[in-house]
mmCIF file of C-alpha atoms and ligand atoms in Angstrom:
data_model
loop_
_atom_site.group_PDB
_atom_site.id
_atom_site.type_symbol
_atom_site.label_atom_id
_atom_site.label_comp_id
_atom_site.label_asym_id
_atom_site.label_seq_id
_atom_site.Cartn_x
_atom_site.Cartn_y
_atom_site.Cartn_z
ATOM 1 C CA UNK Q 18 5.591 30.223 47.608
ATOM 2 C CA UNK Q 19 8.482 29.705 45.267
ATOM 3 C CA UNK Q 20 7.344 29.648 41.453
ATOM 4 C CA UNK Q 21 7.919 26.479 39.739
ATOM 5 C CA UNK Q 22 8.796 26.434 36.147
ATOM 6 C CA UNK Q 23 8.700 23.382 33.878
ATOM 7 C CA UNK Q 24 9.495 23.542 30.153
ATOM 8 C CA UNK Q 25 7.519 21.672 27.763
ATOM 9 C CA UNK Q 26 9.390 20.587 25.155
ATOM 10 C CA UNK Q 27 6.953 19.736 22.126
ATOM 11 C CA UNK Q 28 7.993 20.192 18.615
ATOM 12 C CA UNK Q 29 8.130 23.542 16.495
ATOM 13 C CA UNK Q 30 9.186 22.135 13.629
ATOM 14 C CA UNK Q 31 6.793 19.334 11.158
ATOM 15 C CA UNK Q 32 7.680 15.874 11.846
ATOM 16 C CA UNK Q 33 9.631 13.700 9.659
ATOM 17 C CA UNK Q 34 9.730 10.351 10.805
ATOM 18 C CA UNK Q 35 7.331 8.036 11.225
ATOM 19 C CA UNK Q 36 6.717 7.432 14.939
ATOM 20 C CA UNK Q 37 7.621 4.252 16.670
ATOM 21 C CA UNK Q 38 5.310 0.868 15.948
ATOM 22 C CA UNK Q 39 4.873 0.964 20.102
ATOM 23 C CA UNK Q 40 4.392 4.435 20.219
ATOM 24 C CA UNK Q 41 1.690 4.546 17.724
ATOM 25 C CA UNK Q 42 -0.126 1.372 19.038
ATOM 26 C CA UNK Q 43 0.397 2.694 22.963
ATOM 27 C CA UNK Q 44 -0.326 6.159 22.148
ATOM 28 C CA UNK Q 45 1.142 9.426 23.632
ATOM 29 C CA UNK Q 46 4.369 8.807 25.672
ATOM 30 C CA UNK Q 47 5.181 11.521 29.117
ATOM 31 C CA UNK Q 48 9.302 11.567 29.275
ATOM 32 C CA UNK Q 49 10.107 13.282 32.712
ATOM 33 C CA UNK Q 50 13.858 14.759 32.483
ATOM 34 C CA UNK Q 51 15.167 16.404 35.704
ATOM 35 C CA UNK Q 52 18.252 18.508 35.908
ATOM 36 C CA UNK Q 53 20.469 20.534 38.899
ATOM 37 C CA UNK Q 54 20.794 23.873 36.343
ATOM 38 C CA UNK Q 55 18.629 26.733 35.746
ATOM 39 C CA UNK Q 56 16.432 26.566 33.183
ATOM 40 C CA UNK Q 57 19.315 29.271 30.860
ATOM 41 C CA UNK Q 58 22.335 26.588 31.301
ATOM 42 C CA UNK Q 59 23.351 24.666 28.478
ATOM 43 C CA UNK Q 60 22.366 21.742 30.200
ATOM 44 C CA UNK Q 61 19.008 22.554 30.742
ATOM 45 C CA UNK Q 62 18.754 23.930 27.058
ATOM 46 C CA UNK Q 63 19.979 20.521 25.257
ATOM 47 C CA UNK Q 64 17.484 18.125 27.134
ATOM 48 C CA UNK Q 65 14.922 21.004 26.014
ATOM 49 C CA UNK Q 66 15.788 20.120 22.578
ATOM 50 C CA UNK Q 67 15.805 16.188 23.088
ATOM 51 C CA UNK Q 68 12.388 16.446 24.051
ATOM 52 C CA UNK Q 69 11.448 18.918 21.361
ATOM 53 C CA UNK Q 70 12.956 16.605 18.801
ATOM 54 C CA UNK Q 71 11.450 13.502 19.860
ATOM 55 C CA UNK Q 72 7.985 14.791 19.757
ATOM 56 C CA UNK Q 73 9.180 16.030 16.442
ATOM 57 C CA UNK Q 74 9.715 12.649 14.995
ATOM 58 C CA UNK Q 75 7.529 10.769 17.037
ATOM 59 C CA UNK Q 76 4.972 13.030 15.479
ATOM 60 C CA UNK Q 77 3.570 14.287 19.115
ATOM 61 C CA UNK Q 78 4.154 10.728 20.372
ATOM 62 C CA UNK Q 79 6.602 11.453 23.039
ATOM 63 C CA UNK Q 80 6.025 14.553 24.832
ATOM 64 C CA UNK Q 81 8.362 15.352 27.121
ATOM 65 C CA UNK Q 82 9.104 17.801 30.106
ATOM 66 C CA UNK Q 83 12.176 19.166 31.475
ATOM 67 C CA UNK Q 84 12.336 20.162 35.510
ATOM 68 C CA UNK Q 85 15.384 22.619 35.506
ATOM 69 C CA UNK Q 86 16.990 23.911 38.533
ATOM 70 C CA UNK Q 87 16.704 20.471 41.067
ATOM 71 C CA UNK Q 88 12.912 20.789 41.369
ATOM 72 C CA UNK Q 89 12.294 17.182 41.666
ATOM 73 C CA UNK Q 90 15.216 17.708 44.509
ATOM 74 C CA UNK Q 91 19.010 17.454 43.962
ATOM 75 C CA UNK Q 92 21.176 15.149 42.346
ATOM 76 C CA UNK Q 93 21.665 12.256 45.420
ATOM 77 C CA UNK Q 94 17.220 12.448 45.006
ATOM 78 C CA UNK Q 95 16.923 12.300 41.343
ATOM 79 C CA UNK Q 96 19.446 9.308 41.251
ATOM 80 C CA UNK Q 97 16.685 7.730 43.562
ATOM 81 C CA UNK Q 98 13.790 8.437 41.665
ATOM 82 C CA UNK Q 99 15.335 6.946 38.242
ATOM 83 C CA UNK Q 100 16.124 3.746 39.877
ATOM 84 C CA UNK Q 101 12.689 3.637 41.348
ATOM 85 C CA UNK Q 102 11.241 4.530 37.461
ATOM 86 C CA UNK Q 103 9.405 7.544 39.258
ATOM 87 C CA UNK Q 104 11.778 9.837 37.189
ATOM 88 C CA UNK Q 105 12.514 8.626 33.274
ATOM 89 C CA UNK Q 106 15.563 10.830 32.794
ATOM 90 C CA UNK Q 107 18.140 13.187 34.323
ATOM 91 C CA UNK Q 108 20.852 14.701 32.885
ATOM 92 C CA UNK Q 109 23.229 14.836 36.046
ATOM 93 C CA UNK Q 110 27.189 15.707 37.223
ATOM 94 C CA UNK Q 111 29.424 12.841 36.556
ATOM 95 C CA UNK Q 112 30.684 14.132 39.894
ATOM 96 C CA UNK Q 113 27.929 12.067 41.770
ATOM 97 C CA UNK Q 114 27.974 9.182 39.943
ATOM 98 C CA UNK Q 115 31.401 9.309 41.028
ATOM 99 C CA UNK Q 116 30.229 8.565 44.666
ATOM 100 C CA UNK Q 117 28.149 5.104 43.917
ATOM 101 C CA UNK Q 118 31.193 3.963 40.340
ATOM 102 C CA UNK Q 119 34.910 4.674 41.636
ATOM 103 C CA UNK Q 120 35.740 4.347 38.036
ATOM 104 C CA UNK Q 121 33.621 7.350 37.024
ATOM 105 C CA UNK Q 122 36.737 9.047 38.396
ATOM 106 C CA UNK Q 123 38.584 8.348 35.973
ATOM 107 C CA UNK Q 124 36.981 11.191 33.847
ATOM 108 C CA UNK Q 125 38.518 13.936 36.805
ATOM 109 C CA UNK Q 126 42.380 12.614 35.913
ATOM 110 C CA UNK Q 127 44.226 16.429 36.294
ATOM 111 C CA UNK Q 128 45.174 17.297 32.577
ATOM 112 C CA UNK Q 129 43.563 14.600 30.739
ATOM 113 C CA UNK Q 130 42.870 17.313 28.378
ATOM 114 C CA UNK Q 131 43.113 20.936 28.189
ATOM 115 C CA UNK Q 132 40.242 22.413 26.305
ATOM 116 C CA UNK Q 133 36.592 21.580 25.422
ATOM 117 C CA UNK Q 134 37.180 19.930 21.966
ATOM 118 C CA UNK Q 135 39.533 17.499 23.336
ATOM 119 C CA UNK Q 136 36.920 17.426 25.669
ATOM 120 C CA UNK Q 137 34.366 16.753 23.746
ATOM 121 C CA UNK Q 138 36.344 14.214 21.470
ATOM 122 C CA UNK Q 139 37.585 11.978 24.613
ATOM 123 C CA UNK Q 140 34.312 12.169 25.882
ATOM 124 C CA UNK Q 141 32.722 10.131 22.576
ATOM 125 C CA UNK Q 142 35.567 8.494 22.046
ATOM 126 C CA UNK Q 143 35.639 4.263 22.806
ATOM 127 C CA UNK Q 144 37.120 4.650 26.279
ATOM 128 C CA UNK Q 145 34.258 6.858 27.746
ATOM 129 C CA UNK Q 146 31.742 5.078 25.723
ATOM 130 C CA UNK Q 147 32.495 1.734 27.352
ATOM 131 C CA UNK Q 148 32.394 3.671 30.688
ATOM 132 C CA UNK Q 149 28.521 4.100 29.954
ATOM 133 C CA UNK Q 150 28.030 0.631 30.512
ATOM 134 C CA UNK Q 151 28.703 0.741 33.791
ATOM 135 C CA UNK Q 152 25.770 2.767 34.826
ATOM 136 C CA UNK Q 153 23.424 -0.529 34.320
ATOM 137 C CA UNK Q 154 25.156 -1.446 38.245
ATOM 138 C CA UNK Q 155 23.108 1.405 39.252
ATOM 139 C CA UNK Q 156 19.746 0.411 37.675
ATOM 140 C CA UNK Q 157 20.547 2.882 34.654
ATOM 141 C CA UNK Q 158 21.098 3.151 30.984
ATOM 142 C CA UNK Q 159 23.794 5.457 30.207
ATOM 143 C CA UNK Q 160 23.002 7.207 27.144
ATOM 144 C CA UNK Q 161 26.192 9.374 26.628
ATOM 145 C CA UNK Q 162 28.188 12.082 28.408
ATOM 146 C CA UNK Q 163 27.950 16.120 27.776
ATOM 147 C CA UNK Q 164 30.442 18.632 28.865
ATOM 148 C CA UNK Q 165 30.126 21.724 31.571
ATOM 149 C CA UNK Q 166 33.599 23.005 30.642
ATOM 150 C CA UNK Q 167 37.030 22.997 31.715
ATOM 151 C CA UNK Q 168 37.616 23.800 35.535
ATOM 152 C CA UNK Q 169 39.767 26.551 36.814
ATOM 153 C CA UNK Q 170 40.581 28.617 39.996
ATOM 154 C CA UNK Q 171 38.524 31.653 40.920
ATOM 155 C CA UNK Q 172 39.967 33.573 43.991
ATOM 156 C CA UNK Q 173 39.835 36.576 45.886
ATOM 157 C CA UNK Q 174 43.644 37.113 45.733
ATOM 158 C CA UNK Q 175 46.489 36.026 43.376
ATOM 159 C CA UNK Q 176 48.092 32.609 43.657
ATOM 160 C CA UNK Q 177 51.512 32.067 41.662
ATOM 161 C CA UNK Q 178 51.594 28.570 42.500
ATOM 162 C CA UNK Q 179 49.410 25.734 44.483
ATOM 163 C CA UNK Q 180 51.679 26.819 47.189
ATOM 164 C CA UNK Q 181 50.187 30.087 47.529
ATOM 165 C CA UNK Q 182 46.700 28.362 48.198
ATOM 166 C CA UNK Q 183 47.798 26.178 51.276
ATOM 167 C CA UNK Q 184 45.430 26.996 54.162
ATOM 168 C CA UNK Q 185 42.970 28.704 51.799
ATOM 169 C CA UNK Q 186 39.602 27.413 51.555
ATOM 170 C CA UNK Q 187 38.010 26.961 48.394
ATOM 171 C CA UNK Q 188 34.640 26.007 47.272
ATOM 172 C CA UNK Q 189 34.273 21.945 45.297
ATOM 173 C CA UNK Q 190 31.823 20.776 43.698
ATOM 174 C CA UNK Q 191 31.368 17.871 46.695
ATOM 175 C CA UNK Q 192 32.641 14.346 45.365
ATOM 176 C CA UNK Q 193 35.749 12.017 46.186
ATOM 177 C CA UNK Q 194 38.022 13.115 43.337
ATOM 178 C CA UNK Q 195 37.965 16.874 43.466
ATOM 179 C CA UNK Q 196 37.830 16.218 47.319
ATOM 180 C CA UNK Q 197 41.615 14.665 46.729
ATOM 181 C CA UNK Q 198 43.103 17.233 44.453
ATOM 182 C CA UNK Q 199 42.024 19.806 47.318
ATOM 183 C CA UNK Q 200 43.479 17.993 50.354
ATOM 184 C CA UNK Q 201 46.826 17.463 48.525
ATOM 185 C CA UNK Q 202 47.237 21.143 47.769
ATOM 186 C CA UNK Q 203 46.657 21.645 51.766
ATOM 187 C CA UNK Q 204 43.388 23.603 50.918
ATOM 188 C CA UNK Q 205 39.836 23.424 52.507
ATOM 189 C CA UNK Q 206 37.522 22.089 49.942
ATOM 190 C CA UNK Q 207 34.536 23.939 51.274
ATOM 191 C CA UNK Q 208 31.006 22.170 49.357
ATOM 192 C CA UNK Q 209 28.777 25.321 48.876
ATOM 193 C CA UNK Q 210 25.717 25.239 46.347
ATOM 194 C CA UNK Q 211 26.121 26.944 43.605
ATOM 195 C CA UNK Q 212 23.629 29.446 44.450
ATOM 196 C CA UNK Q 213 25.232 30.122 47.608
ATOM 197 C CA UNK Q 214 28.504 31.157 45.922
ATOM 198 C CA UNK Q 215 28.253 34.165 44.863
ATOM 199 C CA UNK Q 216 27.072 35.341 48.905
ATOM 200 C CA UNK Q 217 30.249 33.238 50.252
ATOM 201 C CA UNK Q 218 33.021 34.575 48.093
ATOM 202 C CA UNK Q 219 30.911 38.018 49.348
ATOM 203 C CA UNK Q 220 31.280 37.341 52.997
ATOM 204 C CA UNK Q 221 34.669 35.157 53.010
ATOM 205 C CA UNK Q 222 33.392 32.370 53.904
ATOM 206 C CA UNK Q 223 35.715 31.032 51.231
ATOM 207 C CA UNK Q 224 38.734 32.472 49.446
ATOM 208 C CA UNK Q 225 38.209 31.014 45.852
ATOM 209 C CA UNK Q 226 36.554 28.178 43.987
ATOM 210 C CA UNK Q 227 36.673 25.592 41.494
ATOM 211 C CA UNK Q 228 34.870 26.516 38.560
ATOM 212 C CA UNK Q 229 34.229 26.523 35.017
ATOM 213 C CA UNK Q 230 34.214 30.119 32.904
ATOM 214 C CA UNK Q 231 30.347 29.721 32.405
ATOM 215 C CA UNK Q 232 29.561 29.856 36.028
ATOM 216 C CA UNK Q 233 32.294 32.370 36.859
ATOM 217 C CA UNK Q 234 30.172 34.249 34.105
ATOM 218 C CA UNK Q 235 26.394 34.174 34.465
ATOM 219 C CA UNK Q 236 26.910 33.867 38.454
ATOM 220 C CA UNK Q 237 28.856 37.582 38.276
ATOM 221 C CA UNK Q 238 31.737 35.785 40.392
ATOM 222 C CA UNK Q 239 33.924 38.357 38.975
ATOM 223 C CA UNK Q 240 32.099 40.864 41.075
ATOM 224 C CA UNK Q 241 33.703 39.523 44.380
ATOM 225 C CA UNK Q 242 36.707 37.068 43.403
ATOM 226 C CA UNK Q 243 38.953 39.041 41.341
ATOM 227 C CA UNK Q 244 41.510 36.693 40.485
ATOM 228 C CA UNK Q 245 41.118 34.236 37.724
ATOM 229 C CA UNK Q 246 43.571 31.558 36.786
ATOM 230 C CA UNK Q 247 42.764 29.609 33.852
ATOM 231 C CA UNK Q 248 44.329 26.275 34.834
ATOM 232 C CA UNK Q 249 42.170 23.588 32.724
ATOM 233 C CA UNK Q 250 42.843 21.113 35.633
ATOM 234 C CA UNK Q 251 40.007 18.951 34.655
ATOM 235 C CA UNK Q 252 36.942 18.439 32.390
ATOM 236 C CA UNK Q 253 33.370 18.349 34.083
ATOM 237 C CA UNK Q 254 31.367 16.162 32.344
ATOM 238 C CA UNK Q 255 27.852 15.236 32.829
ATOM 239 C CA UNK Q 256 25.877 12.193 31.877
ATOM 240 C CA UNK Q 257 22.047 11.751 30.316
ATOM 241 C CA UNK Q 258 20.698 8.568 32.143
ATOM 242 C CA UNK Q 259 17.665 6.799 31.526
ATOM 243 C CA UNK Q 260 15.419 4.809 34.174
ATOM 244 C CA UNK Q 261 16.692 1.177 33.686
ATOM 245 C CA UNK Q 262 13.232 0.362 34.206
ATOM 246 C CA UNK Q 263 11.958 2.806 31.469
ATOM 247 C CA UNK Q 264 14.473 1.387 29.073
ATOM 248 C CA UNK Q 265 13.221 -1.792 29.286
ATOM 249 C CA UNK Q 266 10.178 -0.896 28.067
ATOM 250 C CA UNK Q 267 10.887 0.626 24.868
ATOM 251 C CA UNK Q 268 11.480 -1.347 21.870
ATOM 252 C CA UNK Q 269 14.063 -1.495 19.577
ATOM 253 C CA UNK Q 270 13.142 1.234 17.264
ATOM 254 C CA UNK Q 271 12.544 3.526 20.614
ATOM 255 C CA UNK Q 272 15.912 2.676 22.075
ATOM 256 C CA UNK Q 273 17.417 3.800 19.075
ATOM 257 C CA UNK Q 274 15.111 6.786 18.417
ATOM 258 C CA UNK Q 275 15.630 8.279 21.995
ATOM 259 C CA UNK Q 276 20.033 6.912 21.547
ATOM 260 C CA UNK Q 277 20.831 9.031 18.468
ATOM 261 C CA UNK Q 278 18.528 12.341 19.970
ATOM 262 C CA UNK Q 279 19.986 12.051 22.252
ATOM 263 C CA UNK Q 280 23.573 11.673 21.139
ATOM 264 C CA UNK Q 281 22.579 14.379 18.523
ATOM 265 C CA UNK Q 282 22.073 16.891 20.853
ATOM 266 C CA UNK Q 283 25.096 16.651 22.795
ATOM 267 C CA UNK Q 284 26.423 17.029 19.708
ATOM 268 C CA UNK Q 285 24.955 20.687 20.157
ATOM 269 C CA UNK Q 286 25.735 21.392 23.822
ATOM 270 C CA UNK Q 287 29.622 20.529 22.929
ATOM 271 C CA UNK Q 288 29.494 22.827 20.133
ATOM 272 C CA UNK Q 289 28.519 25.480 22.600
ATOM 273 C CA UNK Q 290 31.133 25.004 24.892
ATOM 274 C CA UNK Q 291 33.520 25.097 21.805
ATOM 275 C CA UNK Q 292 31.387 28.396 21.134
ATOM 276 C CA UNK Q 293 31.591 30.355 24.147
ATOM 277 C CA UNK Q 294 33.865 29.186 26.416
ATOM 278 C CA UNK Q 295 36.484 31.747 24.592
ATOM 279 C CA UNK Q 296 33.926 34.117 24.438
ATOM 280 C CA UNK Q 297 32.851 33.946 28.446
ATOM 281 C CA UNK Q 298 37.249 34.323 28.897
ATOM 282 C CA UNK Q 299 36.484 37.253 26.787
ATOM 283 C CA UNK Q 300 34.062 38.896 28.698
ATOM 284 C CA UNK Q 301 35.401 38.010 32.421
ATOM 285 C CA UNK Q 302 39.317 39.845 30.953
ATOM 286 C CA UNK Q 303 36.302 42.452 30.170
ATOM 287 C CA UNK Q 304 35.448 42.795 33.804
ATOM 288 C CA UNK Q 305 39.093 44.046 34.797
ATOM 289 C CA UNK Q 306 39.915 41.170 36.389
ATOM 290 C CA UNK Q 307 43.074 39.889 37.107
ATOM 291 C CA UNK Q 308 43.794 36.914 34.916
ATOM 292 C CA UNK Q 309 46.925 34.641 34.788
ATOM 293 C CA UNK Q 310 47.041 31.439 32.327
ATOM 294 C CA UNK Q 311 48.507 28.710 33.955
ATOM 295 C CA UNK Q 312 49.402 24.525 33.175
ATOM 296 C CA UNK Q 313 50.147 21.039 34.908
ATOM 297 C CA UNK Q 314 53.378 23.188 36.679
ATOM 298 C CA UNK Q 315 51.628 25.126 38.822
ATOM 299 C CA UNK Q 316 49.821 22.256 40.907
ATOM 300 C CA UNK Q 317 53.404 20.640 41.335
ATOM 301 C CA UNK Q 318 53.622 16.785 42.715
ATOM 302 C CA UNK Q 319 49.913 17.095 43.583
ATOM 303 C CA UNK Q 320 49.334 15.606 40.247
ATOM 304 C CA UNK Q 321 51.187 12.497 40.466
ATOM 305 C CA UNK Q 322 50.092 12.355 44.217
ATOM 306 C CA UNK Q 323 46.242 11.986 42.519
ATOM 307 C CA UNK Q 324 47.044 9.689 40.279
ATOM 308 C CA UNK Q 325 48.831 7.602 43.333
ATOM 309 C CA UNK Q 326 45.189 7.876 45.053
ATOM 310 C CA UNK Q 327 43.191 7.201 42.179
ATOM 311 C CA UNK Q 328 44.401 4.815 39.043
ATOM 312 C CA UNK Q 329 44.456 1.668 41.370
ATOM 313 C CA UNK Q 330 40.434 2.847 41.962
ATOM 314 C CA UNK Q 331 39.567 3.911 38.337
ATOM 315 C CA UNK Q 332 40.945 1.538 35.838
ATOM 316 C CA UNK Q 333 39.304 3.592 32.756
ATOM 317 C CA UNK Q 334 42.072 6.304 33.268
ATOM 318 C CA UNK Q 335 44.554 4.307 31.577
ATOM 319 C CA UNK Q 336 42.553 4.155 28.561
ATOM 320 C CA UNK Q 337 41.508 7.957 28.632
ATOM 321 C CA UNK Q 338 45.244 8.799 28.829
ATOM 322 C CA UNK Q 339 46.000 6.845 25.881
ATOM 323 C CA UNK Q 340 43.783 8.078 23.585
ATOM 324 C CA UNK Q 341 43.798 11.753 25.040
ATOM 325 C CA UNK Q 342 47.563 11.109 23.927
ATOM 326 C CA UNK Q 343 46.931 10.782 20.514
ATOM 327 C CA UNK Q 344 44.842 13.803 20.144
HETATM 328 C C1 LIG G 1 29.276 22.786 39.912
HETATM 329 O O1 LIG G 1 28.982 22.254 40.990
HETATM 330 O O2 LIG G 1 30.303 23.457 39.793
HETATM 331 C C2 LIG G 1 28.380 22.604 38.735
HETATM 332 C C3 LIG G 1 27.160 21.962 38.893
HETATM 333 C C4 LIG G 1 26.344 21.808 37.787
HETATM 334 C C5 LIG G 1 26.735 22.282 36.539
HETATM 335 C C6 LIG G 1 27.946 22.905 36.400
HETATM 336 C C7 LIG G 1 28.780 23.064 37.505
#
């Protein structure tokens, strides 16, 4: 039987604030958090420390525990269970809200950015904020977006241009957007798990894939596709939801309590990005792999052919360009 681990998050440090008047009066408070990533990603690690710094100020009131690695089932499942309330949180790819809130596209525009701290800044800044209102059409409170990186092109042989990929197939991450970008550059986009990825770039059952330097990383990609190019096509952001239902039920002072944790501690995953993501390029030029740098030239008209597709859809990419402009 597969082991299943969950991490309690209670507090190691003394508490400081005084817990919530509903809190105290309704006693302890179980916060259920489910994410798609191992329990070692980032984004497994920061809702760790949302729950360990909740029951840190809510003096033990709010305990909370994390389900890493799609235990309570993946993404399409745990979108289910927060509507129903049967899950309070989940910490989940803006790539599949993107298949229920067209607009959520807008955050995939090809070169909206080029690094994580643009990333990171577009991604608190009033445009994407706003955007977070929008998850209230799916029975949701959107509590603020995190960051998985930049994408870029992993391959088992050298492309000079988008050209070179035509009748390649590559692994996406499967949603609408990415889908697009793919079909314009006349490539397969092949939807493989992540755990499978490492096994199909092994066997060919795809030539390359879409990924960020993290995953090319800690899933030893670089052992099998030995071609990187770091193209910074797009950002990959995720989102911390709460339960609509669950929402409701917290006062004031919770709302806020749970709000800035939250928002504090995506503060901390986008400083790790900002951390490592030159130190993971570091260590994959380490491997011996081949690795060309490359910008908005090398995909050619497929990036105006997107935005054809896509800005009548996602009205918040107007926006995002502006202020990604004055950056
Ligand atoms: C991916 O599908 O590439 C992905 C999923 C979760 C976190 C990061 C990347």
């Amino acid at each position: 039987m597969k082991r299943r681990t969950f991490i309690k998050a209670t507090a190691s440090v003394p508490f400081t604030l005084a817990a919530p008047a509903v809190l105290r009066a309704a006693g302890k408070r179980t916060l259920r958090i489910g994410v798609i990533t191992p329990a070692s990603h980032f984004w497994s690690e920061c809702m760790v420390r949302v729950g360990e710094s909740l029951n840190a100020k809510t003096s033990g009131a709010i305990e909370t525990t994390v389900f890493p690695s799609g235990q309570l089932g993946n993404e399409p499942t745990m979108i289910q269970q927060i509507q129903a309330g049967s899950l309070d949180m989940g910490f989940l790819t803006v790539a599949e809200f993107s298949n229920r809130i067209d607009d959520m596209a807008s955050l995939f525009a090809p070169y909206l950015v080029t690094n994580v701290d643009d990333a990171a800044t577009l991604l608190k800044g009033p445009t994407a904020t706003g955007m977070l209102d929008q998850y209230t059409t799916l029975g949701m409170k959107g509590l603020g977006f995190g960051l998985g990186g930049m994408r870029h092109l992993i391959a088992l042989s050298k492309s000079a241009t988008a050209d070179d990929l035509a009748g390649k197939k590559f692994r996406i991450t499967p949603f609408a957007p990415l889908r697009d970008f793919y079909d314009l550059m006349e490539v397969a986009p092949t939807p493989i798990p992540l755990p499978g990825l490492f096994d199909a770039l092994a066997n060919g059952q795809v030539d390359g894939a879409d990924i960020d330097l993290e995953l090319a990383w800690k899933l030893k990609l670089f052992d099998k596709a030995r071609n990187l190019t770091t193209t910074n096509h797009m950002m990959f952001p995720n989102v911390a939801v709460m339960s609509g239902r669950v929402w409701a039920s917290l006062d004031d002072s919770e709302k806020q309590l749970v709000a800035e944790t939250v928002s504090e501690e995506l503060d901390w995953l986008f400083a790790q990005y900002s951390a490592f993501d030159p130190k993971w390029l570091e260590d994959l030029k380490g491997t011996g792999i081949a690795v060309q740098a490359a910008d908005e030239q090398f995909f050619g008209p497929v990036l105006d052919e997107w935005s054809g597709i896509w800005e009548p859809k996602a009205p918040s990419i107007a926006g995002l360009r502006s202020e990604a402009a004055s950056l």
